């Protein structure tokens, strides 16, 4: 991923390729970025993002999660592992050394935290090998109604 900046850049690039107007960031935590701050951009508070009590309501209806080009990652066979990287303990706490070395490595020797983005299991802290190809959620944190030019 080339770190948080690289993941954010991928979110931006893919959204621009599909001519989306907002600003998108990777929903990832690292030693320098807490998901709590990103979550508070999406909702009044981190806990309200997950219904205020626990994670049992987060996408429990299994709404589709789409790529920028319209593929449903929960149904698309390209995404064989239905889990999303996040790098946090449950409730948003930072987890030292559980973020694939700040998302800089894809080594099988390194570990990161991920979880399924459906059925109330997000964000749980499942340890995964950093070599696994998992989902990176991109969230819109600034919306713009100005169309993207097609120059």
PDB file of C-alpha atoms in Angstrom:
ATOM      1  CA  UNK A   1       0.000   0.000   0.000  1.00  0.00           C
ATOM      2  CA  UNK A   2       2.975   2.275   0.496  1.00  0.00           C
ATOM      3  CA  UNK A   3       1.697   3.565   3.847  1.00  0.00           C
ATOM      4  CA  UNK A   4      -1.355   5.644   4.760  1.00  0.00           C
ATOM      5  CA  UNK A   5      -0.418   8.266   2.201  1.00  0.00           C
ATOM      6  CA  UNK A   6      -0.155   5.656  -0.520  1.00  0.00           C
ATOM      7  CA  UNK A   7      -3.525   4.142   0.428  1.00  0.00           C
ATOM      8  CA  UNK A   8      -5.135   7.604   0.512  1.00  0.00           C
ATOM      9  CA  UNK A   9      -3.620   8.312  -2.899  1.00  0.00           C
ATOM     10  CA  UNK A  10      -5.074   5.074  -4.278  1.00  0.00           C
ATOM     11  CA  UNK A  11      -8.524   6.042  -2.956  1.00  0.00           C
ATOM     12  CA  UNK A  12      -8.170   9.474  -4.550  1.00  0.00           C
ATOM     13  CA  UNK A  13      -6.871   8.137  -7.866  1.00  0.00           C
ATOM     14  CA  UNK A  14      -9.592   5.496  -8.190  1.00  0.00           C
ATOM     15  CA  UNK A  15     -12.346   7.975  -7.311  1.00  0.00           C
ATOM     16  CA  UNK A  16     -11.006  10.448  -9.896  1.00  0.00           C
ATOM     17  CA  UNK A  17     -10.855   7.731 -12.562  1.00  0.00           C
ATOM     18  CA  UNK A  18     -14.586   7.196 -12.015  1.00  0.00           C
ATOM     19  CA  UNK A  19     -15.181  10.984 -11.996  1.00  0.00           C
ATOM     20  CA  UNK A  20     -16.452  11.120  -8.431  1.00  0.00           C
ATOM     21  CA  UNK A  21     -16.491  14.594  -6.896  1.00  0.00           C
ATOM     22  CA  UNK A  22     -15.650  13.978  -3.238  1.00  0.00           C
ATOM     23  CA  UNK A  23     -12.386  13.494  -1.382  1.00  0.00           C
ATOM     24  CA  UNK A  24     -11.826   9.915  -0.274  1.00  0.00           C
ATOM     25  CA  UNK A  25      -9.430   8.555   2.361  1.00  0.00           C
ATOM     26  CA  UNK A  26      -8.422   5.047   3.301  1.00  0.00           C
ATOM     27  CA  UNK A  27     -10.196   3.821   6.440  1.00  0.00           C
ATOM     28  CA  UNK A  28      -6.938   2.647   8.019  1.00  0.00           C
ATOM     29  CA  UNK A  29      -5.253   3.210  11.338  1.00  0.00           C
ATOM     30  CA  UNK A  30      -1.497   3.424  11.875  1.00  0.00           C
ATOM     31  CA  UNK A  31       1.004   4.772  14.364  1.00  0.00           C
ATOM     32  CA  UNK A  32       0.338   8.237  12.945  1.00  0.00           C
ATOM     33  CA  UNK A  33      -3.407   8.098  12.221  1.00  0.00           C
ATOM     34  CA  UNK A  34      -6.310   7.052  14.397  1.00  0.00           C
ATOM     35  CA  UNK A  35      -9.520   5.797  12.849  1.00  0.00           C
ATOM     36  CA  UNK A  36     -11.411   7.597  15.581  1.00  0.00           C
ATOM     37  CA  UNK A  37     -10.611  10.899  13.846  1.00  0.00           C
ATOM     38  CA  UNK A  38     -11.772   9.598  10.472  1.00  0.00           C
ATOM     39  CA  UNK A  39     -14.864   8.009  12.054  1.00  0.00           C
ATOM     40  CA  UNK A  40     -15.816  11.329  13.602  1.00  0.00           C
ATOM     41  CA  UNK A  41     -15.812  12.852  10.137  1.00  0.00           C
ATOM     42  CA  UNK A  42     -18.404  10.240   9.138  1.00  0.00           C
ATOM     43  CA  UNK A  43     -20.615  10.438  12.226  1.00  0.00           C
ATOM     44  CA  UNK A  44     -21.096  12.530  15.376  1.00  0.00           C
ATOM     45  CA  UNK A  45     -18.794  10.223  17.296  1.00  0.00           C
ATOM     46  CA  UNK A  46     -16.896   6.985  16.889  1.00  0.00           C
ATOM     47  CA  UNK A  47     -19.448   5.089  18.976  1.00  0.00           C
ATOM     48  CA  UNK A  48     -22.385   6.474  16.990  1.00  0.00           C
ATOM     49  CA  UNK A  49     -20.745   5.159  13.829  1.00  0.00           C
ATOM     50  CA  UNK A  50     -21.260   1.695  15.271  1.00  0.00           C
ATOM     51  CA  UNK A  51     -24.678   2.409  16.825  1.00  0.00           C
ATOM     52  CA  UNK A  52     -23.323   3.565  20.163  1.00  0.00           C
ATOM     53  CA  UNK A  53     -23.255   0.193  21.935  1.00  0.00           C
ATOM     54  CA  UNK A  54     -21.186  -2.316  20.055  1.00  0.00           C
ATOM     55  CA  UNK A  55     -20.387  -3.471  16.562  1.00  0.00           C
ATOM     56  CA  UNK A  56     -23.459  -5.699  16.274  1.00  0.00           C
ATOM     57  CA  UNK A  57     -25.273  -3.254  13.997  1.00  0.00           C
ATOM     58  CA  UNK A  58     -22.536  -2.267  11.575  1.00  0.00           C
ATOM     59  CA  UNK A  59     -23.795  -3.389   8.164  1.00  0.00           C
ATOM     60  CA  UNK A  60     -25.750  -6.248   9.737  1.00  0.00           C
ATOM     61  CA  UNK A  61     -28.057  -6.232   6.700  1.00  0.00           C
ATOM     62  CA  UNK A  62     -25.007  -6.908   4.521  1.00  0.00           C
ATOM     63  CA  UNK A  63     -25.515  -3.925   2.238  1.00  0.00           C
ATOM     64  CA  UNK A  64     -23.242  -4.102  -0.785  1.00  0.00           C
ATOM     65  CA  UNK A  65     -19.845  -2.446  -0.588  1.00  0.00           C
ATOM     66  CA  UNK A  66     -18.798  -1.265  -4.011  1.00  0.00           C
ATOM     67  CA  UNK A  67     -15.486  -0.535  -5.636  1.00  0.00           C
ATOM     68  CA  UNK A  68     -15.231   2.788  -7.419  1.00  0.00           C
ATOM     69  CA  UNK A  69     -15.935   1.026 -10.725  1.00  0.00           C
ATOM     70  CA  UNK A  70     -19.123  -0.610  -9.427  1.00  0.00           C
ATOM     71  CA  UNK A  71     -18.037  -4.105  -8.351  1.00  0.00           C
ATOM     72  CA  UNK A  72     -19.666  -5.462  -5.201  1.00  0.00           C
ATOM     73  CA  UNK A  73     -16.706  -6.760  -3.179  1.00  0.00           C
ATOM     74  CA  UNK A  74     -19.003  -8.901  -1.052  1.00  0.00           C
ATOM     75  CA  UNK A  75     -20.236 -10.838  -4.093  1.00  0.00           C
ATOM     76  CA  UNK A  76     -17.444 -10.456  -6.641  1.00  0.00           C
ATOM     77  CA  UNK A  77     -15.277 -13.601  -6.944  1.00  0.00           C
ATOM     78  CA  UNK A  78     -12.214 -11.384  -7.476  1.00  0.00           C
ATOM     79  CA  UNK A  79     -12.371 -10.646  -3.746  1.00  0.00           C
ATOM     80  CA  UNK A  80     -11.906 -14.169  -2.422  1.00  0.00           C
ATOM     81  CA  UNK A  81     -11.352 -13.012   1.168  1.00  0.00           C
ATOM     82  CA  UNK A  82     -14.221 -10.915   2.476  1.00  0.00           C
ATOM     83  CA  UNK A  83     -12.329  -8.910   5.073  1.00  0.00           C
ATOM     84  CA  UNK A  84     -11.190  -5.290   5.251  1.00  0.00           C
ATOM     85  CA  UNK A  85      -7.911  -4.007   6.668  1.00  0.00           C
ATOM     86  CA  UNK A  86      -8.216  -1.465   9.487  1.00  0.00           C
ATOM     87  CA  UNK A  87      -5.374  -1.926  12.005  1.00  0.00           C
ATOM     88  CA  UNK A  88      -7.397  -1.172  15.145  1.00  0.00           C
ATOM     89  CA  UNK A  89      -8.611  -2.902  18.242  1.00  0.00           C
ATOM     90  CA  UNK A  90     -12.353  -2.969  18.716  1.00  0.00           C
ATOM     91  CA  UNK A  91     -13.641   0.549  19.528  1.00  0.00           C
ATOM     92  CA  UNK A  92     -10.885   2.281  17.629  1.00  0.00           C
ATOM     93  CA  UNK A  93      -7.882   1.815  19.878  1.00  0.00           C
ATOM     94  CA  UNK A  94      -4.502   1.836  18.191  1.00  0.00           C
ATOM     95  CA  UNK A  95      -2.753  -1.525  18.025  1.00  0.00           C
ATOM     96  CA  UNK A  96       0.972  -1.211  17.955  1.00  0.00           C
ATOM     97  CA  UNK A  97       2.633  -3.326  15.316  1.00  0.00           C
ATOM     98  CA  UNK A  98      -0.676  -4.708  14.033  1.00  0.00           C
ATOM     99  CA  UNK A  99      -0.866  -2.501  10.952  1.00  0.00           C
ATOM    100  CA  UNK A 100       1.587  -4.201   8.570  1.00  0.00           C
ATOM    101  CA  UNK A 101       4.320  -1.815   9.735  1.00  0.00           C
ATOM    102  CA  UNK A 102       2.226   1.293   9.075  1.00  0.00           C
ATOM    103  CA  UNK A 103       0.906  -0.339   5.873  1.00  0.00           C
ATOM    104  CA  UNK A 104       4.398  -0.377   4.376  1.00  0.00           C
ATOM    105  CA  UNK A 105       4.851  -4.140   3.977  1.00  0.00           C
ATOM    106  CA  UNK A 106       3.071  -7.083   2.392  1.00  0.00           C
ATOM    107  CA  UNK A 107       5.340  -9.619   4.093  1.00  0.00           C
ATOM    108  CA  UNK A 108       3.890 -12.931   5.210  1.00  0.00           C
ATOM    109  CA  UNK A 109       5.954 -12.439   8.383  1.00  0.00           C
ATOM    110  CA  UNK A 110       4.090  -9.230   9.319  1.00  0.00           C
ATOM    111  CA  UNK A 111       0.603  -9.021  10.793  1.00  0.00           C
ATOM    112  CA  UNK A 112      -2.278  -6.601  10.544  1.00  0.00           C
ATOM    113  CA  UNK A 113      -5.789  -6.359  11.937  1.00  0.00           C
ATOM    114  CA  UNK A 114      -8.788  -6.817   9.666  1.00  0.00           C
ATOM    115  CA  UNK A 115     -12.377  -8.006   9.895  1.00  0.00           C
ATOM    116  CA  UNK A 116     -15.411  -8.825   7.764  1.00  0.00           C
ATOM    117  CA  UNK A 117     -17.281  -5.601   6.902  1.00  0.00           C
ATOM    118  CA  UNK A 118     -20.704  -7.194   7.398  1.00  0.00           C
ATOM    119  CA  UNK A 119     -22.934  -8.912   9.898  1.00  0.00           C
ATOM    120  CA  UNK A 120     -21.941  -6.764  12.843  1.00  0.00           C
ATOM    121  CA  UNK A 121     -18.356  -7.998  12.908  1.00  0.00           C
ATOM    122  CA  UNK A 122     -16.634  -4.734  12.066  1.00  0.00           C
ATOM    123  CA  UNK A 123     -14.296  -3.680  13.478  1.00  0.00           C
ATOM    124  CA  UNK A 124     -13.190  -6.824  15.238  1.00  0.00           C
ATOM    125  CA  UNK A 125      -9.518  -7.521  15.660  1.00  0.00           C
ATOM    126  CA  UNK A 126      -8.698 -10.523  13.493  1.00  0.00           C
ATOM    127  CA  UNK A 127      -4.974 -11.002  12.992  1.00  0.00           C
ATOM    128  CA  UNK A 128      -4.096 -11.509   9.315  1.00  0.00           C
ATOM    129  CA  UNK A 129      -0.883 -11.958   7.327  1.00  0.00           C
ATOM    130  CA  UNK A 130       0.057  -8.750   5.531  1.00  0.00           C
ATOM    131  CA  UNK A 131       0.541 -10.725   2.320  1.00  0.00           C
ATOM    132  CA  UNK A 132      -3.231 -11.300   2.078  1.00  0.00           C
ATOM    133  CA  UNK A 133      -5.166  -9.280  -0.501  1.00  0.00           C
ATOM    134  CA  UNK A 134      -7.970  -7.775   1.539  1.00  0.00           C
ATOM    135  CA  UNK A 135     -10.374  -4.896   1.055  1.00  0.00           C
ATOM    136  CA  UNK A 136      -9.277  -1.349   1.869  1.00  0.00           C
ATOM    137  CA  UNK A 137     -12.339   0.764   2.586  1.00  0.00           C
ATOM    138  CA  UNK A 138     -12.232   4.253   1.106  1.00  0.00           C
ATOM    139  CA  UNK A 139     -14.530   6.719   2.806  1.00  0.00           C
ATOM    140  CA  UNK A 140     -15.636  10.077   1.540  1.00  0.00           C
ATOM    141  CA  UNK A 141     -14.649  12.750   4.006  1.00  0.00           C
ATOM    142  CA  UNK A 142     -15.203  15.878   1.917  1.00  0.00           C
ATOM    143  CA  UNK A 143     -18.037  16.134  -0.564  1.00  0.00           C
ATOM    144  CA  UNK A 144     -17.913  18.467  -3.509  1.00  0.00           C
ATOM    145  CA  UNK A 145     -20.824  19.183  -5.808  1.00  0.00           C
ATOM    146  CA  UNK A 146     -18.493  20.674  -8.416  1.00  0.00           C
ATOM    147  CA  UNK A 147     -18.097  18.217 -11.313  1.00  0.00           C
ATOM    148  CA  UNK A 148     -14.642  16.790 -11.995  1.00  0.00           C
ATOM    149  CA  UNK A 149     -13.344  18.039 -15.335  1.00  0.00           C
ATOM    150  CA  UNK A 150     -12.708  15.457 -17.998  1.00  0.00           C
ATOM    151  CA  UNK A 151      -9.640  17.156 -19.453  1.00  0.00           C
TER     152      UNK A 151
END
